[in-house]
């Protein structure tokens, strides 16, 4: 597969992942699937917008660049046919690095949120009742959270999805870094036809 075709495939995969990460982050604003009375009762990591900014908005830039690489003009510059395509592949490395940063941001936030657990009402106050991920293996601790209903599985599911999807995004952007290096050094496997 040509380096441009590979980049297009990666971009096509990143778009739905970015949309899903954005939706997962939005759902986290509704603990247990319900509207909260006070925004202070929402888990702090949700407000850092890891899924919306990191794996959502920030990921659309590399995805759109990757999608456009297949059809990028390769007529070149300074008499060198593959110069334009090589420069485009080099620029894709920079956008892939931006994608890795965005996905890494979401990954770290999700890992911290999973370890910390959700903010919930324990019967006396709104707090973080779990310590260092102890609730992950011990489901009986989940009863400490009385409100919102089902907040622990809700947060656990959505933050786990964000963790997995942002990890996949980081790997795909890492693949594009390698692909972009090959495209920069070797050029694409064929010219797009505009050079004759």
PDB file of C-alpha atoms in Angstrom:
ATOM      1  CA  UNK A   1       0.000   0.000   0.000  1.00  0.00           C
ATOM      2  CA  UNK A   2       1.239   3.476  -0.829  1.00  0.00           C
ATOM      3  CA  UNK A   3       2.104   5.783   2.040  1.00  0.00           C
ATOM      4  CA  UNK A   4      -0.724   8.134   1.004  1.00  0.00           C
ATOM      5  CA  UNK A   5      -3.222   5.258   0.918  1.00  0.00           C
ATOM      6  CA  UNK A   6      -2.080   4.086   4.337  1.00  0.00           C
ATOM      7  CA  UNK A   7      -2.511   7.612   5.727  1.00  0.00           C
ATOM      8  CA  UNK A   8      -6.027   7.815   4.262  1.00  0.00           C
ATOM      9  CA  UNK A   9      -6.921   4.513   5.930  1.00  0.00           C
ATOM     10  CA  UNK A  10      -5.615   5.827   9.275  1.00  0.00           C
ATOM     11  CA  UNK A  11      -7.568   9.072   8.881  1.00  0.00           C
ATOM     12  CA  UNK A  12     -10.745   7.152   8.078  1.00  0.00           C
ATOM     13  CA  UNK A  13     -10.319   5.192  11.320  1.00  0.00           C
ATOM     14  CA  UNK A  14      -9.544   8.261  13.458  1.00  0.00           C
ATOM     15  CA  UNK A  15     -12.731  10.170  12.563  1.00  0.00           C
ATOM     16  CA  UNK A  16     -15.238   7.732  14.148  1.00  0.00           C
ATOM     17  CA  UNK A  17     -12.957   7.288  17.164  1.00  0.00           C
ATOM     18  CA  UNK A  18     -12.886  11.076  17.664  1.00  0.00           C
ATOM     19  CA  UNK A  19     -16.693  11.231  17.468  1.00  0.00           C
ATOM     20  CA  UNK A  20     -17.084   8.359  19.949  1.00  0.00           C
ATOM     21  CA  UNK A  21     -14.625   9.961  22.396  1.00  0.00           C
ATOM     22  CA  UNK A  22     -16.540  13.230  22.222  1.00  0.00           C
ATOM     23  CA  UNK A  23     -19.851  11.453  22.869  1.00  0.00           C
ATOM     24  CA  UNK A  24     -18.381   9.486  25.798  1.00  0.00           C
ATOM     25  CA  UNK A  25     -17.119  12.704  27.397  1.00  0.00           C
ATOM     26  CA  UNK A  26     -20.503  14.383  26.902  1.00  0.00           C
ATOM     27  CA  UNK A  27     -22.278  11.416  28.541  1.00  0.00           C
ATOM     28  CA  UNK A  28     -19.998  11.779  31.581  1.00  0.00           C
ATOM     29  CA  UNK A  29     -21.711  15.131  32.258  1.00  0.00           C
ATOM     30  CA  UNK A  30     -24.858  13.115  33.046  1.00  0.00           C
ATOM     31  CA  UNK A  31     -23.783  10.831  35.933  1.00  0.00           C
ATOM     32  CA  UNK A  32     -25.784   7.629  35.916  1.00  0.00           C
ATOM     33  CA  UNK A  33     -27.623   8.911  32.847  1.00  0.00           C
ATOM     34  CA  UNK A  34     -29.358  11.691  34.756  1.00  0.00           C
ATOM     35  CA  UNK A  35     -29.061  15.473  34.908  1.00  0.00           C
ATOM     36  CA  UNK A  36     -27.376  16.566  38.154  1.00  0.00           C
ATOM     37  CA  UNK A  37     -28.749  19.331  40.340  1.00  0.00           C
ATOM     38  CA  UNK A  38     -25.340  20.936  40.896  1.00  0.00           C
ATOM     39  CA  UNK A  39     -22.368  20.898  38.526  1.00  0.00           C
ATOM     40  CA  UNK A  40     -20.041  20.534  41.526  1.00  0.00           C
ATOM     41  CA  UNK A  41     -21.298  16.952  41.838  1.00  0.00           C
ATOM     42  CA  UNK A  42     -19.708  15.936  38.522  1.00  0.00           C
ATOM     43  CA  UNK A  43     -16.339  14.158  38.690  1.00  0.00           C
ATOM     44  CA  UNK A  44     -13.488  16.672  38.264  1.00  0.00           C
ATOM     45  CA  UNK A  45     -11.769  14.822  35.395  1.00  0.00           C
ATOM     46  CA  UNK A  46     -14.882  15.251  33.239  1.00  0.00           C
ATOM     47  CA  UNK A  47     -14.351  19.033  33.318  1.00  0.00           C
ATOM     48  CA  UNK A  48     -10.876  18.669  31.777  1.00  0.00           C
ATOM     49  CA  UNK A  49     -12.582  17.616  28.509  1.00  0.00           C
ATOM     50  CA  UNK A  50     -10.153  14.786  27.696  1.00  0.00           C
ATOM     51  CA  UNK A  51     -12.573  13.154  25.268  1.00  0.00           C
ATOM     52  CA  UNK A  52     -13.869  16.389  23.759  1.00  0.00           C
ATOM     53  CA  UNK A  53     -10.620  18.330  23.362  1.00  0.00           C
ATOM     54  CA  UNK A  54      -7.849  15.731  23.462  1.00  0.00           C
ATOM     55  CA  UNK A  55      -9.297  12.788  21.554  1.00  0.00           C
ATOM     56  CA  UNK A  56     -12.064  14.754  19.835  1.00  0.00           C
ATOM     57  CA  UNK A  57     -11.295  18.204  18.478  1.00  0.00           C
ATOM     58  CA  UNK A  58      -7.512  17.852  18.538  1.00  0.00           C
ATOM     59  CA  UNK A  59      -7.757  14.505  16.719  1.00  0.00           C
ATOM     60  CA  UNK A  60      -9.779  15.911  13.805  1.00  0.00           C
ATOM     61  CA  UNK A  61      -6.796  17.933  12.547  1.00  0.00           C
ATOM     62  CA  UNK A  62      -4.488  14.945  11.978  1.00  0.00           C
ATOM     63  CA  UNK A  63      -7.415  12.859  10.691  1.00  0.00           C
ATOM     64  CA  UNK A  64      -8.298  15.438   8.023  1.00  0.00           C
ATOM     65  CA  UNK A  65      -4.638  15.837   7.039  1.00  0.00           C
ATOM     66  CA  UNK A  66      -4.244  12.059   6.720  1.00  0.00           C
ATOM     67  CA  UNK A  67      -7.388  11.838   4.592  1.00  0.00           C
ATOM     68  CA  UNK A  68      -6.053  14.478   2.204  1.00  0.00           C
ATOM     69  CA  UNK A  69      -2.626  12.908   1.680  1.00  0.00           C
ATOM     70  CA  UNK A  70      -3.820  10.347  -0.875  1.00  0.00           C
ATOM     71  CA  UNK A  71      -5.025  13.077  -3.254  1.00  0.00           C
ATOM     72  CA  UNK A  72      -2.247  15.554  -2.521  1.00  0.00           C
ATOM     73  CA  UNK A  73      -0.625  17.121  -5.580  1.00  0.00           C
ATOM     74  CA  UNK A  74       2.687  15.443  -6.343  1.00  0.00           C
ATOM     75  CA  UNK A  75       3.872  17.604  -9.229  1.00  0.00           C
ATOM     76  CA  UNK A  76       6.655  18.755  -6.974  1.00  0.00           C
ATOM     77  CA  UNK A  77       8.815  21.780  -6.679  1.00  0.00           C
ATOM     78  CA  UNK A  78      12.131  22.901  -8.157  1.00  0.00           C
ATOM     79  CA  UNK A  79      11.869  20.302 -10.926  1.00  0.00           C
ATOM     80  CA  UNK A  80      11.620  17.393  -8.477  1.00  0.00           C
ATOM     81  CA  UNK A  81       8.430  15.397  -9.099  1.00  0.00           C
ATOM     82  CA  UNK A  82       8.140  13.846  -5.638  1.00  0.00           C
ATOM     83  CA  UNK A  83       9.048  16.972  -3.654  1.00  0.00           C
ATOM     84  CA  UNK A  84       5.435  18.048  -3.048  1.00  0.00           C
ATOM     85  CA  UNK A  85       4.345  14.584  -1.917  1.00  0.00           C
ATOM     86  CA  UNK A  86       7.383  14.254   0.342  1.00  0.00           C
ATOM     87  CA  UNK A  87       6.718  17.621   1.970  1.00  0.00           C
ATOM     88  CA  UNK A  88       3.090  16.627   2.554  1.00  0.00           C
ATOM     89  CA  UNK A  89       4.207  13.380   4.178  1.00  0.00           C
ATOM     90  CA  UNK A  90       6.654  15.316   6.351  1.00  0.00           C
ATOM     91  CA  UNK A  91       3.910  17.696   7.485  1.00  0.00           C
ATOM     92  CA  UNK A  92       1.751  14.674   8.359  1.00  0.00           C
ATOM     93  CA  UNK A  93       4.405  13.669  10.916  1.00  0.00           C
ATOM     94  CA  UNK A  94       3.867  16.981  12.731  1.00  0.00           C
ATOM     95  CA  UNK A  95       0.080  16.502  12.739  1.00  0.00           C
ATOM     96  CA  UNK A  96       0.517  12.899  13.892  1.00  0.00           C
ATOM     97  CA  UNK A  97       2.558  14.211  16.833  1.00  0.00           C
ATOM     98  CA  UNK A  98      -0.315  16.587  17.678  1.00  0.00           C
ATOM     99  CA  UNK A  99      -2.645  13.594  17.563  1.00  0.00           C
ATOM    100  CA  UNK A 100      -0.397  11.614  19.916  1.00  0.00           C
ATOM    101  CA  UNK A 101      -0.418  14.533  22.372  1.00  0.00           C
ATOM    102  CA  UNK A 102      -4.215  14.836  22.248  1.00  0.00           C
ATOM    103  CA  UNK A 103      -4.739  11.096  22.675  1.00  0.00           C
ATOM    104  CA  UNK A 104      -2.134  11.004  25.438  1.00  0.00           C
ATOM    105  CA  UNK A 105      -3.952  13.789  27.279  1.00  0.00           C
ATOM    106  CA  UNK A 106      -7.222  11.859  27.156  1.00  0.00           C
ATOM    107  CA  UNK A 107      -5.478   8.589  28.092  1.00  0.00           C
ATOM    108  CA  UNK A 108      -3.833  10.070  31.193  1.00  0.00           C
ATOM    109  CA  UNK A 109      -7.046  11.814  32.328  1.00  0.00           C
ATOM    110  CA  UNK A 110      -9.026   8.602  31.899  1.00  0.00           C
ATOM    111  CA  UNK A 111      -6.451   6.561  33.815  1.00  0.00           C
ATOM    112  CA  UNK A 112      -6.474   9.085  36.676  1.00  0.00           C
ATOM    113  CA  UNK A 113     -10.288   9.123  36.724  1.00  0.00           C
ATOM    114  CA  UNK A 114     -10.457   5.323  36.802  1.00  0.00           C
ATOM    115  CA  UNK A 115      -7.951   5.155  39.628  1.00  0.00           C
ATOM    116  CA  UNK A 116      -9.657   7.892  41.643  1.00  0.00           C
ATOM    117  CA  UNK A 117     -13.221   6.743  41.118  1.00  0.00           C
ATOM    118  CA  UNK A 118     -16.343   8.875  40.735  1.00  0.00           C
ATOM    119  CA  UNK A 119     -17.551  11.698  42.940  1.00  0.00           C
ATOM    120  CA  UNK A 120     -20.750  10.641  44.656  1.00  0.00           C
ATOM    121  CA  UNK A 121     -22.977  11.179  47.673  1.00  0.00           C
ATOM    122  CA  UNK A 122     -22.038   8.767  50.467  1.00  0.00           C
ATOM    123  CA  UNK A 123     -24.929   9.620  52.781  1.00  0.00           C
ATOM    124  CA  UNK A 124     -23.155  12.461  54.539  1.00  0.00           C
ATOM    125  CA  UNK A 125     -21.344  14.418  51.804  1.00  0.00           C
ATOM    126  CA  UNK A 126     -20.331  14.574  48.140  1.00  0.00           C
ATOM    127  CA  UNK A 127     -16.824  13.136  47.961  1.00  0.00           C
ATOM    128  CA  UNK A 128     -14.482  10.628  46.326  1.00  0.00           C
ATOM    129  CA  UNK A 129     -14.988   7.581  48.580  1.00  0.00           C
ATOM    130  CA  UNK A 130     -12.550   5.278  46.804  1.00  0.00           C
ATOM    131  CA  UNK A 131      -8.777   5.222  47.251  1.00  0.00           C
ATOM    132  CA  UNK A 132      -6.209   4.220  44.611  1.00  0.00           C
ATOM    133  CA  UNK A 133      -8.522   2.106  42.490  1.00  0.00           C
ATOM    134  CA  UNK A 134      -9.534  -0.188  45.374  1.00  0.00           C
ATOM    135  CA  UNK A 135     -13.127  -0.255  44.091  1.00  0.00           C
ATOM    136  CA  UNK A 136     -12.161  -1.855  40.758  1.00  0.00           C
ATOM    137  CA  UNK A 137     -11.705  -5.347  42.202  1.00  0.00           C
ATOM    138  CA  UNK A 138     -14.123  -5.034  45.118  1.00  0.00           C
ATOM    139  CA  UNK A 139     -17.666  -4.455  43.861  1.00  0.00           C
ATOM    140  CA  UNK A 140     -19.100  -4.364  47.380  1.00  0.00           C
ATOM    141  CA  UNK A 141     -17.457  -0.947  47.829  1.00  0.00           C
ATOM    142  CA  UNK A 142     -19.736   0.404  45.095  1.00  0.00           C
ATOM    143  CA  UNK A 143     -22.544   0.551  47.667  1.00  0.00           C
ATOM    144  CA  UNK A 144     -20.738   3.467  49.315  1.00  0.00           C
ATOM    145  CA  UNK A 145     -22.111   5.668  46.527  1.00  0.00           C
ATOM    146  CA  UNK A 146     -25.794   6.283  47.219  1.00  0.00           C
ATOM    147  CA  UNK A 147     -26.345   8.951  44.606  1.00  0.00           C
ATOM    148  CA  UNK A 148     -26.362   9.341  41.607  1.00  0.00           C
ATOM    149  CA  UNK A 149     -27.704   5.859  40.989  1.00  0.00           C
ATOM    150  CA  UNK A 150     -25.317   3.540  39.075  1.00  0.00           C
ATOM    151  CA  UNK A 151     -22.583   6.197  39.022  1.00  0.00           C
ATOM    152  CA  UNK A 152     -19.749   3.699  39.504  1.00  0.00           C
ATOM    153  CA  UNK A 153     -20.510   1.456  36.494  1.00  0.00           C
ATOM    154  CA  UNK A 154     -21.401   4.566  34.459  1.00  0.00           C
ATOM    155  CA  UNK A 155     -18.053   6.266  35.073  1.00  0.00           C
ATOM    156  CA  UNK A 156     -16.140   2.994  34.889  1.00  0.00           C
ATOM    157  CA  UNK A 157     -17.605   2.127  31.482  1.00  0.00           C
ATOM    158  CA  UNK A 158     -17.210   5.562  29.898  1.00  0.00           C
ATOM    159  CA  UNK A 159     -13.726   6.282  31.226  1.00  0.00           C
ATOM    160  CA  UNK A 160     -12.628   2.774  30.201  1.00  0.00           C
ATOM    161  CA  UNK A 161     -13.930   3.419  26.693  1.00  0.00           C
ATOM    162  CA  UNK A 162     -12.055   6.732  26.600  1.00  0.00           C
ATOM    163  CA  UNK A 163      -8.899   4.985  27.816  1.00  0.00           C
ATOM    164  CA  UNK A 164      -9.085   2.276  25.144  1.00  0.00           C
ATOM    165  CA  UNK A 165     -10.082   4.579  22.271  1.00  0.00           C
ATOM    166  CA  UNK A 166      -7.441   7.199  23.084  1.00  0.00           C
ATOM    167  CA  UNK A 167      -4.857   4.403  23.276  1.00  0.00           C
ATOM    168  CA  UNK A 168      -5.898   3.220  19.809  1.00  0.00           C
ATOM    169  CA  UNK A 169      -5.708   6.800  18.510  1.00  0.00           C
ATOM    170  CA  UNK A 170      -2.183   7.195  19.896  1.00  0.00           C
ATOM    171  CA  UNK A 171      -1.099   3.950  18.220  1.00  0.00           C
ATOM    172  CA  UNK A 172      -2.644   4.989  14.873  1.00  0.00           C
ATOM    173  CA  UNK A 173      -0.913   8.372  15.017  1.00  0.00           C
ATOM    174  CA  UNK A 174       2.338   6.593  15.907  1.00  0.00           C
ATOM    175  CA  UNK A 175       1.904   4.400  12.816  1.00  0.00           C
ATOM    176  CA  UNK A 176       1.476   7.559  10.737  1.00  0.00           C
ATOM    177  CA  UNK A 177       4.739   8.939  12.136  1.00  0.00           C
ATOM    178  CA  UNK A 178       6.545   5.854  10.754  1.00  0.00           C
ATOM    179  CA  UNK A 179       4.488   5.961   7.532  1.00  0.00           C
ATOM    180  CA  UNK A 180       5.243   9.676   7.158  1.00  0.00           C
ATOM    181  CA  UNK A 181       8.972   9.025   7.590  1.00  0.00           C
ATOM    182  CA  UNK A 182       8.858   6.423   4.812  1.00  0.00           C
ATOM    183  CA  UNK A 183       6.863   8.813   2.623  1.00  0.00           C
ATOM    184  CA  UNK A 184       9.294  11.653   3.303  1.00  0.00           C
ATOM    185  CA  UNK A 185      12.381   9.578   2.548  1.00  0.00           C
ATOM    186  CA  UNK A 186      11.096   7.356  -0.269  1.00  0.00           C
ATOM    187  CA  UNK A 187       8.132   9.306  -1.631  1.00  0.00           C
ATOM    188  CA  UNK A 188       4.809   7.686  -2.475  1.00  0.00           C
ATOM    189  CA  UNK A 189       4.827   4.492  -4.522  1.00  0.00           C
ATOM    190  CA  UNK A 190       3.445   6.292  -7.567  1.00  0.00           C
ATOM    191  CA  UNK A 191       2.631   9.757  -8.758  1.00  0.00           C
ATOM    192  CA  UNK A 192      -0.985  10.848  -8.926  1.00  0.00           C
ATOM    193  CA  UNK A 193      -0.886  11.243 -12.689  1.00  0.00           C
ATOM    194  CA  UNK A 194      -0.441  15.007 -13.020  1.00  0.00           C
ATOM    195  CA  UNK A 195       3.201  14.723 -14.032  1.00  0.00           C
ATOM    196  CA  UNK A 196       2.648  12.591 -17.068  1.00  0.00           C
TER     197      UNK A 196
END
